[in-house]
């Protein structure tokens, strides 16, 4: 399940909880593209709270990556991932397949640190 919220200035916040499904990706992909196209400095805060995994990821993930109509690649400048360290590799891999932007992982208790990093101008 996902919820999507735009936070000023120009940060798209996506919360993933419980089970991530094909319906979630169908909802998320066009939102990511629209947001990235309409933002001067697009940044994403992805929070995986109470995340339990994905449902049937194999078949729909392959379809998503091969679907020319989807064109899910988006150019985010920075992406902060928040979650349990157990999901660090999966979340980083998922997001890096969509964008060449800078990605950094934070634990759940580092959300303010993640927001500060997203809003900073440095490149480290």
GROMACS .gro file of N, CA, C and O in nm:
model
  496
    1UNK      N    1   0.085  -0.117   0.000
    1UNK     CA    2   0.000   0.000   0.000
    1UNK      C    3   0.089   0.123   0.000
    1UNK      O    4   0.192   0.127   0.067
    2UNK      N    5   0.050   0.224  -0.078
    2UNK     CA    6   0.126   0.348  -0.081
    2UNK      C    7   0.036   0.469  -0.058
    2UNK      O    8  -0.083   0.463  -0.086
    3UNK      N    9   0.097   0.574  -0.006
    3UNK     CA   10   0.033   0.705  -0.001
    3UNK      C   11   0.135   0.804  -0.057
    3UNK      O   12   0.255   0.789  -0.036
    4UNK      N   13   0.085   0.904  -0.128
    4UNK     CA   14   0.172   1.000  -0.194
    4UNK      C   15   0.132   1.140  -0.150
    4UNK      O   16   0.015   1.174  -0.148
    5UNK      N   17   0.233   1.221  -0.113
    5UNK     CA   18   0.207   1.356  -0.066
    5UNK      C   19   0.318   1.448  -0.113
    5UNK      O   20   0.436   1.417  -0.096
    6UNK      N   21   0.284   1.561  -0.173
    6UNK     CA   22   0.384   1.660  -0.213
    6UNK      C   23   0.407   1.754  -0.097
    6UNK      O   24   0.315   1.811  -0.042
    7UNK      N   25   0.533   1.768  -0.062
    7UNK     CA   26   0.572   1.857   0.048
    7UNK      C   27   0.657   1.971  -0.008
    7UNK      O   28   0.752   1.947  -0.079
    8UNK      N   29   0.624   2.094   0.025
    8UNK     CA   30   0.709   2.204  -0.020
    8UNK      C   31   0.844   2.199   0.051
    8UNK      O   32   0.850   2.154   0.163
    9UNK      N   33   0.950   2.248  -0.005
    9UNK     CA   34   0.959   2.289  -0.144
    9UNK      C   35   1.003   2.172  -0.233
    9UNK      O   36   1.113   2.121  -0.217
   10UNK      N   37   0.920   2.133  -0.322
   10UNK     CA   38   0.949   2.035  -0.426
   10UNK      C   39   0.998   1.899  -0.379
   10UNK      O   40   1.087   1.841  -0.439
   11UNK      N   41   0.943   1.849  -0.273
   11UNK     CA   42   0.977   1.713  -0.229
   11UNK      C   43   0.852   1.628  -0.240
   11UNK      O   44   0.748   1.661  -0.184
   12UNK      N   45   0.865   1.519  -0.313
   12UNK     CA   46   0.756   1.424  -0.323
   12UNK      C   47   0.779   1.320  -0.215
   12UNK      O   48   0.887   1.262  -0.205
   13UNK      N   49   0.678   1.300  -0.130
   13UNK     CA   50   0.690   1.203  -0.022
   13UNK      C   51   0.600   1.083  -0.052
   13UNK      O   52   0.481   1.099  -0.075
   14UNK      N   53   0.661   0.965  -0.053
   14UNK     CA   54   0.588   0.842  -0.079
   14UNK      C   55   0.607   0.751   0.041
   14UNK      O   56   0.721   0.725   0.082
   15UNK      N   57   0.496   0.705   0.096
   15UNK     CA   58   0.500   0.612   0.208
   15UNK      C   59   0.457   0.474   0.159
   15UNK      O   60   0.348   0.461   0.102
   16UNK      N   61   0.543   0.377   0.180
   16UNK     CA   62   0.511   0.239   0.145
   16UNK      C   63   0.492   0.165   0.276
   16UNK      O   64   0.579   0.168   0.363
   17UNK      N   65   0.379   0.099   0.290
   17UNK     CA   66   0.356   0.020   0.410
   17UNK      C   67   0.292  -0.112   0.373
   17UNK      O   68   0.235  -0.127   0.265
   18UNK      N   69   0.304  -0.204   0.463
   18UNK     CA   70   0.248  -0.337   0.445
   18UNK      C   71   0.303  -0.401   0.318
   18UNK      O   72   0.422  -0.410   0.302
   19UNK      N   73   0.217  -0.441   0.226
   19UNK     CA   74   0.259  -0.512   0.105
   19UNK      C   75   0.255  -0.419  -0.015
   19UNK      O   76   0.156  -0.350  -0.040
   20UNK      N   77   0.364  -0.416  -0.092
   20UNK     CA   78   0.375  -0.338  -0.214
   20UNK      C   79   0.326  -0.427  -0.330
   20UNK      O   80   0.372  -0.538  -0.346
   21UNK      N   81   0.234  -0.376  -0.412
   21UNK     CA   82   0.171  -0.459  -0.515
   21UNK      C   83   0.179  -0.395  -0.653
   21UNK      O   84   0.221  -0.280  -0.668
   22UNK      N   85   0.132  -0.467  -0.753
   22UNK     CA   86   0.125  -0.415  -0.890
   22UNK      C   87   0.039  -0.289  -0.895
   22UNK      O   88   0.072  -0.193  -0.964
   23UNK      N   89  -0.071  -0.288  -0.824
   23UNK     CA   90  -0.157  -0.170  -0.819
   23UNK      C   91  -0.082  -0.048  -0.766
   23UNK      O   92  -0.102   0.064  -0.814
   24UNK      N   93   0.006  -0.070  -0.669
   24UNK     CA   94   0.085   0.040  -0.615
   24UNK      C   95   0.180   0.096  -0.721
   24UNK      O   96   0.194   0.217  -0.735
   25UNK      N   97   0.245   0.007  -0.795
   25UNK     CA   98   0.338   0.052  -0.898
   25UNK      C   99   0.262   0.123  -1.009
   25UNK      O  100   0.309   0.222  -1.064
   26UNK      N  101   0.142   0.075  -1.042
   26UNK     CA  102   0.059   0.140  -1.145
   26UNK      C  103   0.019   0.281  -1.102
   26UNK      O  104   0.006   0.370  -1.185
   27UNK      N  105  -0.001   0.302  -0.974
   27UNK     CA  106  -0.035   0.434  -0.920
   27UNK      C  107   0.089   0.522  -0.909
   27UNK      O  108   0.086   0.641  -0.941
   28UNK      N  109   0.199   0.465  -0.869
   28UNK     CA  110   0.320   0.540  -0.842
   28UNK      C  111   0.393   0.588  -0.967
   28UNK      O  112   0.437   0.703  -0.973
   29UNK      N  113   0.406   0.504  -1.067
   29UNK     CA  114   0.488   0.537  -1.185
   29UNK      C  115   0.446   0.668  -1.253
   29UNK      O  116   0.530   0.755  -1.275
   30UNK      N  117   0.318   0.687  -1.286
   30UNK     CA  118   0.281   0.814  -1.351
   30UNK      C  119   0.298   0.935  -1.260
   30UNK      O  120   0.331   1.045  -1.307
   31UNK      N  121   0.279   0.916  -1.131
   31UNK     CA  122   0.298   1.026  -1.036
   31UNK      C  123   0.444   1.068  -1.032
   31UNK      O  124   0.476   1.187  -1.033
   32UNK      N  125   0.535   0.971  -1.030
   32UNK     CA  126   0.678   1.001  -1.030
   32UNK      C  127   0.718   1.078  -1.155
   32UNK      O  128   0.789   1.177  -1.148
   33UNK      N  129   0.672   1.031  -1.271
   33UNK     CA  130   0.706   1.097  -1.397
   33UNK      C  131   0.655   1.240  -1.401
   33UNK      O  132   0.728   1.333  -1.435
   34UNK      N  133   0.528   1.261  -1.366
   34UNK     CA  134   0.468   1.394  -1.369
   34UNK      C  135   0.541   1.489  -1.274
   34UNK      O  136   0.572   1.602  -1.309
   35UNK      N  137   0.567   1.441  -1.155
   35UNK     CA  138   0.634   1.523  -1.055
   35UNK      C  139   0.774   1.563  -1.100
   35UNK      O  140   0.812   1.680  -1.090
   36UNK      N  141   0.851   1.467  -1.152
   36UNK     CA  142   0.987   1.497  -1.196
   36UNK      C  143   0.989   1.594  -1.313
   36UNK      O  144   1.074   1.683  -1.318
   37UNK      N  145   0.895   1.580  -1.403
   37UNK     CA  146   0.888   1.671  -1.518
   37UNK      C  147   0.851   1.814  -1.478
   37UNK      O  148   0.894   1.910  -1.541
   38UNK      N  149   0.768   1.829  -1.376
   38UNK     CA  150   0.716   1.959  -1.338
   38UNK      C  151   0.796   2.028  -1.228
   38UNK      O  152   0.758   2.136  -1.184
   39UNK      N  153   0.903   1.968  -1.182
   39UNK     CA  154   0.981   2.024  -1.072
   39UNK      C  155   1.116   2.073  -1.122
   39UNK      O  156   1.179   2.010  -1.206
   40UNK      N  157   1.159   2.184  -1.066
   40UNK     CA  158   1.289   2.239  -1.102
   40UNK      C  159   1.401   2.154  -1.042
   40UNK      O  160   1.501   2.126  -1.105
   41UNK      N  161   1.383   2.113  -0.920
   41UNK     CA  162   1.483   2.035  -0.846
   41UNK      C  163   1.412   1.918  -0.777
   41UNK      O  164   1.393   1.917  -0.656
   42UNK      N  165   1.368   1.817  -0.855
   42UNK     CA  166   1.287   1.711  -0.797
   42UNK      C  167   1.364   1.623  -0.698
   42UNK      O  168   1.475   1.579  -0.725
   43UNK      N  169   1.299   1.602  -0.585
   43UNK     CA  170   1.355   1.518  -0.479
   43UNK      C  171   1.246   1.428  -0.426
   43UNK      O  172   1.129   1.465  -0.423
   44UNK      N  173   1.286   1.310  -0.382
   44UNK     CA  174   1.190   1.210  -0.335
   44UNK      C  175   1.229   1.162  -0.196
   44UNK      O  176   1.345   1.132  -0.170
   45UNK      N  177   1.130   1.157  -0.109
   45UNK     CA  178   1.146   1.098   0.024
   45UNK      C  179   1.059   0.973   0.024
   45UNK      O  180   0.936   0.982   0.017
   46UNK      N  181   1.122   0.857   0.026
   46UNK     CA  182   1.050   0.730   0.025
   46UNK      C  183   1.061   0.668   0.164
   46UNK      O  184   1.170   0.636   0.210
   47UNK      N  185   0.946   0.657   0.230
   47UNK     CA  186   0.942   0.604   0.366
   47UNK      C  187   0.877   0.466   0.362
   47UNK      O  188   0.761   0.453   0.321
   48UNK      N  189   0.952   0.367   0.404
   48UNK     CA  190   0.900   0.230   0.409
   48UNK      C  191   0.868   0.197   0.555
   48UNK      O  192   0.949   0.140   0.627
   49UNK      N  193   0.749   0.238   0.598
   49UNK     CA  194   0.708   0.215   0.737
   49UNK      C  195   0.619   0.091   0.742
   49UNK      O  196   0.531   0.075   0.660
   50UNK      N  197   0.647   0.006   0.836
   50UNK     CA  198   0.571  -0.118   0.850
   50UNK      C  199   0.570  -0.195   0.718
   50UNK      O  200   0.473  -0.260   0.682
   51UNK      N  201   0.678  -0.185   0.643
   51UNK     CA  202   0.690  -0.251   0.513
   51UNK      C  203   0.712  -0.400   0.535
   51UNK      O  204   0.796  -0.440   0.615
   52UNK      N  205   0.635  -0.482   0.463
   52UNK     CA  206   0.642  -0.626   0.480
   52UNK      C  207   0.684  -0.699   0.353
   52UNK      O  208   0.690  -0.821   0.352
   53UNK      N  209   0.708  -0.626   0.245
   53UNK     CA  210   0.751  -0.690   0.122
   53UNK      C  211   0.658  -0.659   0.007
   53UNK      O  212   0.581  -0.564   0.012
   54UNK      N  213   0.665  -0.739  -0.097
   54UNK     CA  214   0.587  -0.716  -0.217
   54UNK      C  215   0.511  -0.842  -0.254
   54UNK      O  216   0.550  -0.952  -0.219
   55UNK      N  217   0.404  -0.823  -0.325
   55UNK     CA  218   0.320  -0.935  -0.366
   55UNK      C  219   0.343  -0.964  -0.514
   55UNK      O  220   0.320  -0.877  -0.598
   56UNK      N  221   0.388  -1.083  -0.545
   56UNK     CA  222   0.406  -1.124  -0.684
   56UNK      C  223   0.500  -1.034  -0.761
   56UNK      O  224   0.474  -0.999  -0.875
   57UNK      N  225   0.611  -0.997  -0.703
   57UNK     CA  226   0.701  -0.898  -0.765
   57UNK      C  227   0.759  -0.945  -0.897
   57UNK      O  228   0.773  -0.866  -0.988
   58UNK      N  229   0.793  -1.070  -0.908
   58UNK     CA  230   0.860  -1.120  -1.028
   58UNK      C  231   0.791  -1.086  -1.157
   58UNK      O  232   0.846  -1.014  -1.241
   59UNK      N  233   0.668  -1.134  -1.180
   59UNK     CA  234   0.603  -1.110  -1.309
   59UNK      C  235   0.578  -0.963  -1.340
   59UNK      O  236   0.606  -0.916  -1.449
   60UNK      N  237   0.525  -0.886  -1.244
   60UNK     CA  238   0.493  -0.747  -1.277
   60UNK      C  239   0.617  -0.660  -1.283
   60UNK      O  240   0.622  -0.562  -1.354
   61UNK      N  241   0.722  -0.695  -1.209
   61UNK     CA  242   0.845  -0.617  -1.216
   61UNK      C  243   0.907  -0.629  -1.354
   61UNK      O  244   0.951  -0.531  -1.413
   62UNK      N  245   0.906  -0.751  -1.410
   62UNK     CA  246   0.959  -0.772  -1.546
   62UNK      C  247   0.876  -0.694  -1.647
   62UNK      O  248   0.931  -0.630  -1.737
   63UNK      N  249   0.744  -0.699  -1.634
   63UNK     CA  250   0.656  -0.624  -1.725
   63UNK      C  251   0.684  -0.475  -1.717
   63UNK      O  252   0.690  -0.407  -1.818
   64UNK      N  253   0.700  -0.425  -1.597
   64UNK     CA  254   0.722  -0.283  -1.576
   64UNK      C  255   0.850  -0.237  -1.644
   64UNK      O  256   0.853  -0.137  -1.712
   65UNK      N  257   0.957  -0.313  -1.628
   65UNK     CA  258   1.086  -0.273  -1.684
   65UNK      C  259   1.088  -0.282  -1.837
   65UNK      O  260   1.164  -0.214  -1.901
   66UNK      N  261   1.002  -0.367  -1.894
   66UNK     CA  262   1.002  -0.386  -2.038
   66UNK      C  263   0.891  -0.310  -2.109
   66UNK      O  264   0.886  -0.307  -2.231
   67UNK      N  265   0.803  -0.249  -2.037
   67UNK     CA  266   0.686  -0.183  -2.094
   67UNK      C  267   0.724  -0.045  -2.149
   67UNK      O  268   0.751   0.047  -2.075
   68UNK      N  269   0.724  -0.032  -2.282
   68UNK     CA  270   0.761   0.096  -2.345
   68UNK      C  271   0.664   0.207  -2.310
   68UNK      O  272   0.701   0.323  -2.305
   69UNK      N  273   0.537   0.173  -2.289
   69UNK     CA  274   0.438   0.275  -2.257
   69UNK      C  275   0.459   0.332  -2.118
   69UNK      O  276   0.422   0.444  -2.091
   70UNK      N  277   0.519   0.254  -2.030
   70UNK     CA  278   0.539   0.300  -1.893
   70UNK      C  279   0.645   0.410  -1.887
   70UNK      O  280   0.624   0.513  -1.827
   71UNK      N  281   0.760   0.389  -1.950
   71UNK     CA  282   0.869   0.486  -1.946
   71UNK      C  283   0.884   0.544  -1.806
   71UNK      O  284   0.867   0.661  -1.782
   72UNK      N  285   0.914   0.455  -1.711
   72UNK     CA  286   0.915   0.493  -1.570
   72UNK      C  287   1.041   0.564  -1.525
   72UNK      O  288   1.052   0.602  -1.410
   73UNK      N  289   1.137   0.582  -1.614
   73UNK     CA  290   1.259   0.651  -1.574
   73UNK      C  291   1.229   0.798  -1.545
   73UNK      O  292   1.166   0.865  -1.624
   74UNK      N  293   1.274   0.843  -1.431
   74UNK     CA  294   1.255   0.982  -1.392
   74UNK      C  295   1.387   1.037  -1.340
   74UNK      O  296   1.469   0.963  -1.289
   75UNK      N  297   1.407   1.166  -1.357
   75UNK     CA  298   1.532   1.227  -1.315
   75UNK      C  299   1.515   1.303  -1.185
   75UNK      O  300   1.496   1.424  -1.185
   76UNK      N  301   1.521   1.230  -1.075
   76UNK     CA  302   1.521   1.293  -0.944
   76UNK      C  303   1.664   1.334  -0.912
   76UNK      O  304   1.758   1.260  -0.937
   77UNK      N  305   1.679   1.451  -0.856
   77UNK     CA  306   1.811   1.498  -0.816
   77UNK      C  307   1.862   1.417  -0.697
   77UNK      O  308   1.977   1.376  -0.694
   78UNK      N  309   1.773   1.398  -0.600
   78UNK     CA  310   1.809   1.324  -0.478
   78UNK      C  311   1.691   1.240  -0.432
   78UNK      O  312   1.576   1.283  -0.443
   79UNK      N  313   1.725   1.126  -0.374
   79UNK     CA  314   1.623   1.038  -0.318
   79UNK      C  315   1.671   0.990  -0.182
   79UNK      O  316   1.781   0.934  -0.170
   80UNK      N  317   1.591   1.015  -0.080
   80UNK     CA  318   1.620   0.967   0.054
   80UNK      C  319   1.526   0.849   0.082
   80UNK      O  320   1.405   0.860   0.066
   81UNK      N  321   1.584   0.737   0.120
   81UNK     CA  322   1.508   0.618   0.154
   81UNK      C  323   1.510   0.600   0.305
   81UNK      O  324   1.617   0.603   0.365
   82UNK      N  325   1.392   0.583   0.363
   82UNK     CA  326   1.380   0.565   0.508
   82UNK      C  327   1.322   0.427   0.533
   82UNK      O  328   1.220   0.391   0.474
   83UNK      N  329   1.384   0.351   0.621
   83UNK     CA  330   1.327   0.221   0.653
   83UNK      C  331   1.415   0.136   0.741
   83UNK      O  332   1.520   0.179   0.789
   84UNK      N  333   1.372   0.015   0.757
   84UNK     CA  334   1.444  -0.084   0.834
   84UNK      C  335   1.565  -0.128   0.753
   84UNK      O  336   1.552  -0.153   0.632
   85UNK      N  337   1.682  -0.137   0.814
   85UNK     CA  338   1.802  -0.178   0.739
   85UNK      C  339   1.787  -0.308   0.660
   85UNK      O  340   1.855  -0.328   0.561
   86UNK      N  341   1.696  -0.394   0.702
   86UNK     CA  342   1.675  -0.520   0.630
   86UNK      C  343   1.631  -0.495   0.485
   86UNK      O  344   1.655  -0.577   0.396
   87UNK      N  345   1.567  -0.380   0.459
   87UNK     CA  346   1.517  -0.348   0.325
   87UNK      C  347   1.611  -0.258   0.246
   87UNK      O  348   1.581  -0.220   0.133
   88UNK      N  349   1.725  -0.221   0.301
   88UNK     CA  350   1.815  -0.125   0.238
   88UNK      C  351   1.853  -0.166   0.095
   88UNK      O  352   1.840  -0.085   0.002
   89UNK      N  353   1.898  -0.288   0.075
   89UNK     CA  354   1.942  -0.331  -0.057
   89UNK      C  355   1.825  -0.334  -0.154
   89UNK      O  356   1.835  -0.284  -0.267
   90UNK      N  357   1.710  -0.389  -0.112
   90UNK     CA  358   1.596  -0.399  -0.201
   90UNK      C  359   1.546  -0.261  -0.243
   90UNK      O  360   1.523  -0.235  -0.360
   91UNK      N  361   1.529  -0.171  -0.147
   91UNK     CA  362   1.479  -0.038  -0.178
   91UNK      C  363   1.576   0.040  -0.267
   91UNK      O  364   1.534   0.106  -0.362
   92UNK      N  365   1.704   0.030  -0.238
   92UNK     CA  366   1.804   0.099  -0.318
   92UNK      C  367   1.805   0.046  -0.461
   92UNK      O  368   1.810   0.123  -0.558
   93UNK      N  369   1.796  -0.085  -0.477
   93UNK     CA  370   1.793  -0.146  -0.610
   93UNK      C  371   1.667  -0.105  -0.685
   93UNK      O  372   1.673  -0.071  -0.803
   94UNK      N  373   1.554  -0.107  -0.617
   94UNK     CA  374   1.428  -0.068  -0.679
   94UNK      C  375   1.436   0.075  -0.733
   94UNK      O  376   1.408   0.100  -0.849
   95UNK      N  377   1.477   0.166  -0.651
   95UNK     CA  378   1.479   0.307  -0.689
   95UNK      C  379   1.587   0.336  -0.792
   95UNK      O  380   1.566   0.413  -0.885
   96UNK      N  381   1.703   0.275  -0.779
   96UNK     CA  382   1.811   0.303  -0.874
   96UNK      C  383   1.778   0.258  -1.016
   96UNK      O  384   1.834   0.309  -1.112
   97UNK      N  385   1.681   0.167  -1.031
   97UNK     CA  386   1.641   0.124  -1.164
   97UNK      C  387   1.554   0.228  -1.234
   97UNK      O  388   1.533   0.221  -1.354
   98UNK      N  389   1.502   0.325  -1.160
   98UNK     CA  390   1.415   0.428  -1.215
   98UNK      C  391   1.485   0.561  -1.242
   98UNK      O  392   1.435   0.642  -1.318
   99UNK      N  393   1.597   0.587  -1.177
   99UNK     CA  394   1.655   0.721  -1.184
   99UNK      C  395   1.806   0.718  -1.165
   99UNK      O  396   1.858   0.634  -1.091
  100UNK      N  397   1.876   0.809  -1.228
  100UNK     CA  398   2.021   0.820  -1.206
  100UNK      C  399   2.057   0.910  -1.088
  100UNK      O  400   2.173   0.932  -1.060
  101UNK      N  401   1.957   0.962  -1.018
  101UNK     CA  402   1.981   1.056  -0.909
  101UNK      C  403   2.058   0.997  -0.793
  101UNK      O  404   2.074   0.876  -0.780
  102UNK      N  405   2.104   1.085  -0.706
  102UNK     CA  406   2.177   1.046  -0.586
  102UNK      C  407   2.081   0.984  -0.485
  102UNK      O  408   1.975   1.041  -0.455
  103UNK      N  409   2.116   0.868  -0.432
  103UNK     CA  410   2.030   0.794  -0.340
  103UNK      C  411   2.104   0.773  -0.208
  103UNK      O  412   2.222   0.736  -0.208
  104UNK      N  413   2.034   0.796  -0.098
  104UNK     CA  414   2.093   0.776   0.033
  104UNK      C  415   1.990   0.708   0.124
  104UNK      O  416   1.874   0.746   0.124
  105UNK      N  417   2.034   0.610   0.200
  105UNK     CA  418   1.947   0.536   0.290
  105UNK      C  419   1.961   0.588   0.432
  105UNK      O  420   2.071   0.614   0.479
  106UNK      N  421   1.846   0.601   0.501
  106UNK     CA  422   1.841   0.643   0.641
  106UNK      C  423   1.752   0.547   0.718
  106UNK      O  424   1.658   0.492   0.663
  107UNK      N  425   1.781   0.530   0.844
  107UNK     CA  426   1.694   0.447   0.928
  107UNK      C  427   1.572   0.529   0.972
  107UNK      O  428   1.570   0.651   0.958
  108UNK      N  429   1.474   0.462   1.026
  108UNK     CA  430   1.348   0.527   1.064
  108UNK      C  431   1.365   0.642   1.163
  108UNK      O  432   1.289   0.737   1.160
  109UNK      N  433   1.466   0.634   1.247
  109UNK     CA  434   1.486   0.742   1.345
  109UNK      C  435   1.570   0.857   1.288
  109UNK      O  436   1.602   0.951   1.360
  110UNK      N  437   1.601   0.854   1.158
  110UNK     CA  438   1.680   0.960   1.095
  110UNK      C  439   1.600   1.041   0.993
  110UNK      O  440   1.657   1.100   0.903
  111UNK      N  441   1.470   1.048   1.009
  111UNK     CA  442   1.386   1.117   0.910
  111UNK      C  443   1.420   1.266   0.899
  111UNK      O  444   1.423   1.320   0.790
  112UNK      N  445   1.449   1.332   1.010
  112UNK     CA  446   1.485   1.474   1.002
  112UNK      C  447   1.620   1.491   0.932
  112UNK      O  448   1.639   1.587   0.856
  113UNK      N  449   1.711   1.401   0.954
  113UNK     CA  450   1.840   1.403   0.886
  113UNK      C  451   1.820   1.383   0.735
  113UNK      O  452   1.885   1.449   0.653
  114UNK      N  453   1.729   1.295   0.697
  114UNK     CA  454   1.699   1.270   0.555
  114UNK      C  455   1.641   1.395   0.490
  114UNK      O  456   1.680   1.432   0.379
  115UNK      N  457   1.548   1.460   0.558
  115UNK     CA  458   1.488   1.583   0.503
  115UNK      C  459   1.593   1.693   0.488
  115UNK      O  460   1.593   1.766   0.389
  116UNK      N  461   1.681   1.704   0.585
  116UNK     CA  462   1.787   1.804   0.577
  116UNK      C  463   1.877   1.776   0.458
  116UNK      O  464   1.913   1.867   0.382
  117UNK      N  465   1.913   1.649   0.436
  117UNK     CA  466   1.997   1.611   0.323
  117UNK      C  467   1.927   1.641   0.190
  117UNK      O  468   1.987   1.693   0.098
  118UNK      N  469   1.799   1.610   0.182
  118UNK     CA  470   1.723   1.638   0.059
  118UNK      C  471   1.721   1.786   0.025
  118UNK      O  472   1.727   1.824  -0.091
  119UNK      N  473   1.713   1.871   0.127
  119UNK     CA  474   1.705   2.015   0.105
  119UNK      C  475   1.841   2.082   0.091
  119UNK      O  476   1.846   2.199   0.052
  120UNK      N  477   1.948   2.012   0.120
  120UNK     CA  478   2.081   2.074   0.109
  120UNK      C  479   2.124   2.086  -0.037
  120UNK      O  480   2.074   2.017  -0.124
  121UNK      N  481   2.215   2.176  -0.062
  121UNK     CA  482   2.265   2.202  -0.197
  121UNK      C  483   2.394   2.129  -0.229
  121UNK      O  484   2.435   2.126  -0.343
  122UNK      N  485   2.458   2.071  -0.129
  122UNK     CA  486   2.586   2.006  -0.156
  122UNK      C  487   2.567   1.878  -0.237
  122UNK      O  488   2.457   1.830  -0.255
  123UNK      N  489   2.675   1.823  -0.286
  123UNK     CA  490   2.667   1.703  -0.368
  123UNK      C  491   2.731   1.584  -0.301
  123UNK      O  492   2.774   1.490  -0.366
  124UNK      N  493   2.737   1.585  -0.168
  124UNK     CA  494   2.796   1.473  -0.096
  124UNK      C  495   2.691   1.399  -0.019
  124UNK      O  496   2.584   1.444   0.002
   0.00000   0.00000   0.00000
